[in-house]
Coordinates of C-alpha atoms in Angstrom, one line a residue:
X249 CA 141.2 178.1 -15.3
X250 CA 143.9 180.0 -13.9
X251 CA 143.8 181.9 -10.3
X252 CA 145.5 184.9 -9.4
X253 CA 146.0 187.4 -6.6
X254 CA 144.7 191.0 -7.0
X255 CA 146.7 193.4 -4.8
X256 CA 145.8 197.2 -3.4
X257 CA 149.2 197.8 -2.1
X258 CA 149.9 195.0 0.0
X259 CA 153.1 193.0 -0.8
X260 CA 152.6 189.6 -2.6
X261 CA 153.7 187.1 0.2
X262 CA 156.1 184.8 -0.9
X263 CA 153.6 181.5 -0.1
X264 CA 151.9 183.0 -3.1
X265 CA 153.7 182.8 -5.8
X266 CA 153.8 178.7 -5.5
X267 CA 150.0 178.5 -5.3
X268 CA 148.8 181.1 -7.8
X269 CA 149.4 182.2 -11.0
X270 CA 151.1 185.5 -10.6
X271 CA 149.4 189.2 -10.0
X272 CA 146.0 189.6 -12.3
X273 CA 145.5 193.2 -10.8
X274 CA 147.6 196.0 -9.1
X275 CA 145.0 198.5 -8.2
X276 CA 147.6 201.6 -8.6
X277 CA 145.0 203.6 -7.1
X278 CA 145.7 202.0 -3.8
X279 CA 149.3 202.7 -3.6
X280 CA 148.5 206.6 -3.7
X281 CA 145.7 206.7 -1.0
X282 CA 148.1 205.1 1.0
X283 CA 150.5 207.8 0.9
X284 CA 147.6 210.7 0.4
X285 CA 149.0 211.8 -3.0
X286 CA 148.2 212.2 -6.2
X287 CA 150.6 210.6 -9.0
X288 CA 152.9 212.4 -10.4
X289 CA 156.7 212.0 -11.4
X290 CA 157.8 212.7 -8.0
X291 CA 155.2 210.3 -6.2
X292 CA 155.5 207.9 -8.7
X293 CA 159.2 207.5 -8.7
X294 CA 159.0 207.4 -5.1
X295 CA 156.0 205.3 -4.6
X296 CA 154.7 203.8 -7.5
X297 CA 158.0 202.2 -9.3
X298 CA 159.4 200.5 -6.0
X299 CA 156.6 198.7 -5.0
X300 CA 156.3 197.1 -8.8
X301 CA 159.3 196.4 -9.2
X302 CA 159.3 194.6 -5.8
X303 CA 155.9 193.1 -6.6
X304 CA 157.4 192.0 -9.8
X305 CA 160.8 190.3 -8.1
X306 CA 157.8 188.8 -5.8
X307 CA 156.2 187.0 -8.8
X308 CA 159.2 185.0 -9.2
X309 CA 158.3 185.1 -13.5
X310 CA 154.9 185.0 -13.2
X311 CA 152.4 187.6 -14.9
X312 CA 152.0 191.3 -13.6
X313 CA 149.0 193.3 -14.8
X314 CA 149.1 196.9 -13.5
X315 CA 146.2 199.1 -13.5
X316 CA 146.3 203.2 -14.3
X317 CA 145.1 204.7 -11.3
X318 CA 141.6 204.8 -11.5
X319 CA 139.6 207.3 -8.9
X320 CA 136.2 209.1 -8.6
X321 CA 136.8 212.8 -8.5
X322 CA 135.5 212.9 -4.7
X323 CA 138.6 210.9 -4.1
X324 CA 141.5 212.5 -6.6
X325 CA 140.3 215.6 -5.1
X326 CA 141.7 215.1 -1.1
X327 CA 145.0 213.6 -2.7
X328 CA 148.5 216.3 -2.1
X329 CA 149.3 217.2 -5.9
X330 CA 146.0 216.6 -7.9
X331 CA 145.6 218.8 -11.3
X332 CA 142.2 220.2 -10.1
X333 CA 139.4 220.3 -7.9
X334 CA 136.5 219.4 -9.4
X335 CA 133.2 219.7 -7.5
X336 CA 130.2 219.8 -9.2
X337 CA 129.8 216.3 -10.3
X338 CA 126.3 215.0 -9.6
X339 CA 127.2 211.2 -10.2
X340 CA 131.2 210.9 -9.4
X341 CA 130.7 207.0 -10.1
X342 CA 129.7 207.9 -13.5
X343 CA 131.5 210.4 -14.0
X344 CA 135.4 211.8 -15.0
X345 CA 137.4 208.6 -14.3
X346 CA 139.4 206.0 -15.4
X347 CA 141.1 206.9 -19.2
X348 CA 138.5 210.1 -19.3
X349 CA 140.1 211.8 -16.5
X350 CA 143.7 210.5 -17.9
X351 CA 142.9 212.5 -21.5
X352 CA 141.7 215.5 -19.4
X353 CA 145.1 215.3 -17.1
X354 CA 147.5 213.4 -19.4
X355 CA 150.4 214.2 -17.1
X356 CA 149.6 212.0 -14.5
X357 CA 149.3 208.9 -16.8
X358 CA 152.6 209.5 -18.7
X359 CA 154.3 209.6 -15.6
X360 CA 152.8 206.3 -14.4
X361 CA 153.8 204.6 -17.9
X362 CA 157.3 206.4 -17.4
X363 CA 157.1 204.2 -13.4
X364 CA 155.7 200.8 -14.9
X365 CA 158.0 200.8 -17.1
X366 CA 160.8 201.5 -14.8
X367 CA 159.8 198.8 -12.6
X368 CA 159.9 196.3 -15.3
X369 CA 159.2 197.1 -19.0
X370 CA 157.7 193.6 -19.6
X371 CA 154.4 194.1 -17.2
X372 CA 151.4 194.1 -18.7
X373 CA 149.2 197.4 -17.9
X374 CA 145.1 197.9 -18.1
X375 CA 143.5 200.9 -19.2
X376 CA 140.8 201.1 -16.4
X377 CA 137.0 202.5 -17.2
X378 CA 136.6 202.4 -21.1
X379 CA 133.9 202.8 -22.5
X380 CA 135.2 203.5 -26.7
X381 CA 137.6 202.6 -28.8
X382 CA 138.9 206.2 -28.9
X383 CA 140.2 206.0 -25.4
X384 CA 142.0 203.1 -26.3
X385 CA 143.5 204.5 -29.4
X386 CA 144.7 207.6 -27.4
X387 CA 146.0 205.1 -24.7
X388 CA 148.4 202.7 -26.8
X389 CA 149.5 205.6 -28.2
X390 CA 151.0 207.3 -25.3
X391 CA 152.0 204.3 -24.1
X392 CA 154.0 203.3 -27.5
X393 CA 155.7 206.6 -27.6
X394 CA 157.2 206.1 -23.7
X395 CA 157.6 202.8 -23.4
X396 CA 157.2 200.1 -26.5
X397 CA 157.7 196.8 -24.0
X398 CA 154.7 197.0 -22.3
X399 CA 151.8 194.5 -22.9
X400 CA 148.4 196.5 -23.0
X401 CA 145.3 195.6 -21.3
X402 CA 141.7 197.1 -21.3
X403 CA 139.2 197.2 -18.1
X404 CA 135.5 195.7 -19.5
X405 CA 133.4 197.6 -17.1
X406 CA 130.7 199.4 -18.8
X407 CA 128.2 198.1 -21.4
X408 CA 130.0 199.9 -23.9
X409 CA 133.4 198.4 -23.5
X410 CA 131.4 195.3 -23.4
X411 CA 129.4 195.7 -26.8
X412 CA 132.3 197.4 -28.7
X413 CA 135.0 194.9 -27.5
X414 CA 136.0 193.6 -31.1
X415 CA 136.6 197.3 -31.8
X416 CA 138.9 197.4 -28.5
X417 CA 141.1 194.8 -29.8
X418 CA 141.2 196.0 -32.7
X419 CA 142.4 199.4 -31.4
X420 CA 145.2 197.4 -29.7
X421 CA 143.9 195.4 -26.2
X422 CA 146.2 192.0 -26.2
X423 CA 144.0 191.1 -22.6
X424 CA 140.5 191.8 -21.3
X425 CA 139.5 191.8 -17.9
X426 CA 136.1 192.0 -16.5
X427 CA 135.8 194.1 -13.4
X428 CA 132.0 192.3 -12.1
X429 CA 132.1 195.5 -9.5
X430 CA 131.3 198.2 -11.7
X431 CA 129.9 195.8 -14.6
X432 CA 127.5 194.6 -12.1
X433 CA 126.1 197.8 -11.3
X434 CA 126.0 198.8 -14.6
X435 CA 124.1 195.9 -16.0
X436 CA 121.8 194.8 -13.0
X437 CA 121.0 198.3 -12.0
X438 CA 122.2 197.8 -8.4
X439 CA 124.6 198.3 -5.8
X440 CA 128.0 196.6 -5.3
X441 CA 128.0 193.5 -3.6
X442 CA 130.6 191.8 -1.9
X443 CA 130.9 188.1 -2.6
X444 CA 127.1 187.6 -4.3
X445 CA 126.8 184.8 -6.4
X446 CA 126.3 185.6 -10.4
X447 CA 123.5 187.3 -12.0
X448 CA 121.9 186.4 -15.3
X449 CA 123.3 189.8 -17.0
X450 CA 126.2 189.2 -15.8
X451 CA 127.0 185.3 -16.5
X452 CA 125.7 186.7 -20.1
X453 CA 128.1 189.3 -20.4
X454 CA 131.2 187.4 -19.1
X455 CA 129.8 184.8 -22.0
X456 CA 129.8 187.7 -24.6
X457 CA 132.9 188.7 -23.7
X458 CA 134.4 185.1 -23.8
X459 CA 132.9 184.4 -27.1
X460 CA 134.7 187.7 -28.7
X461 CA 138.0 187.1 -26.8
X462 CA 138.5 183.3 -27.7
X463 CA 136.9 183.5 -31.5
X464 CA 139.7 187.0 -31.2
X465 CA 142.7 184.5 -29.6
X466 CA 142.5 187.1 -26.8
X467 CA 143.1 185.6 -23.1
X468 CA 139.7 186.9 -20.8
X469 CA 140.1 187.5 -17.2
X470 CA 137.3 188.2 -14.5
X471 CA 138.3 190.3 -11.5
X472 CA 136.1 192.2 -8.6
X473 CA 134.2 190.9 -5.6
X474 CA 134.1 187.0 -6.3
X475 CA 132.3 184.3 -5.2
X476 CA 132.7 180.6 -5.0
X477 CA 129.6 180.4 -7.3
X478 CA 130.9 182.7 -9.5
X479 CA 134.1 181.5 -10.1
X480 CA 132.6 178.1 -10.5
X481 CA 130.1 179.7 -13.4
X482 CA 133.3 181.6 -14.8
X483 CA 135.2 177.9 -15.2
X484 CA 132.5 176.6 -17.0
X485 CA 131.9 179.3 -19.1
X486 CA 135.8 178.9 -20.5
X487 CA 137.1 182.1 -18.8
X488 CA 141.0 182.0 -18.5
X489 CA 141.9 183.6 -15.2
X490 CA 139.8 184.6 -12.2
X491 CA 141.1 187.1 -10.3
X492 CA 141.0 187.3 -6.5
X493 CA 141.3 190.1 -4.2
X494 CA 144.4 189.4 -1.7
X495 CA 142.4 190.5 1.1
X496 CA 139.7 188.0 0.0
X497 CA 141.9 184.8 0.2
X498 CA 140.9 183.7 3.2
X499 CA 137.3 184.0 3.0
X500 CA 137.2 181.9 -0.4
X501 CA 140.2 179.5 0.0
X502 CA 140.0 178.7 3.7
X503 CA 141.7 179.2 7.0
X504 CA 145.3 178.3 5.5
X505 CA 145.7 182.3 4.1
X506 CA 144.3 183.8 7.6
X507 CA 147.9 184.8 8.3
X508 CA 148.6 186.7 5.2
X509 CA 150.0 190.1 6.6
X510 CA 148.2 193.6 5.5
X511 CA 144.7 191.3 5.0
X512 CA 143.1 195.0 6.2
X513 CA 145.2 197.2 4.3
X514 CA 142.6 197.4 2.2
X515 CA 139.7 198.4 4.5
X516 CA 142.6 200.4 6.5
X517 CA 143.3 202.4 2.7
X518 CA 139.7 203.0 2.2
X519 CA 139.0 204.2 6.1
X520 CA 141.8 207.0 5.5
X521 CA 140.4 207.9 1.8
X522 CA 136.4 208.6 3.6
X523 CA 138.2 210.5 6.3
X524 CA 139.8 212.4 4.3
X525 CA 136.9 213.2 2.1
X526 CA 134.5 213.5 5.3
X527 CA 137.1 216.2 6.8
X528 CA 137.5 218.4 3.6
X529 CA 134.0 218.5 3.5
X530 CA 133.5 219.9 6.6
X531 CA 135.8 222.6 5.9
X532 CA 134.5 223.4 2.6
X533 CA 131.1 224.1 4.4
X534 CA 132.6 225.6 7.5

């Protein structure tokens, strides 16, 4: 079983590319919070396309899976440039996200398939937060018509995605990847947890999943908040790739990766989103 490096904006350290096996996950998402704004063609020529393409140079030939920007509406809604407000969500978790929000605001995913493919038309992309096969039939579609080269992935995150994932292929996924974080929560009924070794429902739905993808000749990767145990239970369930979050590296592969610059990038990225949501709530009430 392969391992990979998840990034969320950081820059894939060159020590990497010798020791994994490419980049299973850019979290667009990240790269925008950073900067405080929403894609677009503007942000996304600036932003977006250099960092792949630098990312991509990084890999050295390895693998690059890029996924669509995927943000709750509390969080699209305190970026510079987004489509609309939209406030009266009662669960944002569950809510307009993922490919629903990209077929309600197309024009911010057709400028981030115009940027992938700018960076590099050979990356592979994933469609994040499916939950039909309609979504992905509207997805390869706009992503045939702007740029042909690109290899198309699907998020499994939902129950549905899970259950219809022969009809996902068959709408045009060439690569699944599990995201456990929202899986998890959907299945078990409870709250994210970082680094928690593997539930039942979830070992059984990483081993529905593999028994569609390989009976389908369709490579299954497992990404989110990993554990030792669960990367274990992934290799011996015949999972392809496990994906690991960069900032992550040290706490499951030891003291040699402690060094890795931006390690808090991540936690940095997220401390400026909850500000930022925390201070346009205050003057919404004000």
């Amino acid at each position: 079983m392969r391992i990979s490096v998840a990034l969320s904006g950081e820059r894939l350290d060159s020590r990497l590319a010798g020791k994994f096996a490419g980049v299973g996950l850019v979290r667009g998402e990240y790269v925008f919070r950073r900067a405080g704004r929403y894609p677009g063609t503007e942000s996304v020529r600036e932003l977006l396309t250099p960092y792949l393409h630098e990312v991509v140079d990084q890999a050295a030939g390895q693998p690059v899976w890029y996924r669509f920007t995927e943000v709750t509406t509390i969080e699209a809604n305190v970026l510079a440039g987004v489509e609309e407000v939209v406030d009266d969500e009662t669960f944002p978790l569950l809510g307009m996200r993922g490919i629903r929000r990209a077929r309600r605001f197309p024009e911010h995913f057709r400028a981030e398939i115009t940027g992938v493919a700018a960076a590099d038309d050979g990356l592979g992309v994933l469609l994040p937060f499916v939950t039909d096969p309609e979504e992905v039939e509207w997805a390869v579609a706009e992503i045939r018509e702007r740029a042909a080269g690109l290899r198309i992935g699907s998020m499994i995150e939902t129950p549905s995605a899970l259950l219809q994932l022969d009809r996902l292929i068959d709408a045009g996924v060439q690569h699944a990847l599990i995201g456990v974080n929202d899986l998890s929560s959907l299945v078990d009924a409870r709250l994210r947890a970082r680094g928690v070794a593997p539930t039942g429902g979830v070992m059984s739905a990483i081993t529905l999943a593999r028994k569609v993808t390989e009976r389908r000749g369709v490579e299954l990767s497992v990404a989110g908040y990993l554990s030792a145990e669960l990367i274990d239970a992934c290799r011996t369930a015949g999972v392809d790739e496990c994906v690991v979050h960069y900032h992550d590296l040290p706490r499951l592969f030891g003291a040699e990766w402690a060094d890795l610059p931006e390690l808090e990038l991540l936690t940095e990225i997220k401390a400026k989103t909850q500000g930022d949501i925390a201070e346009r709530r205050r003057t919404v009430t004000a």
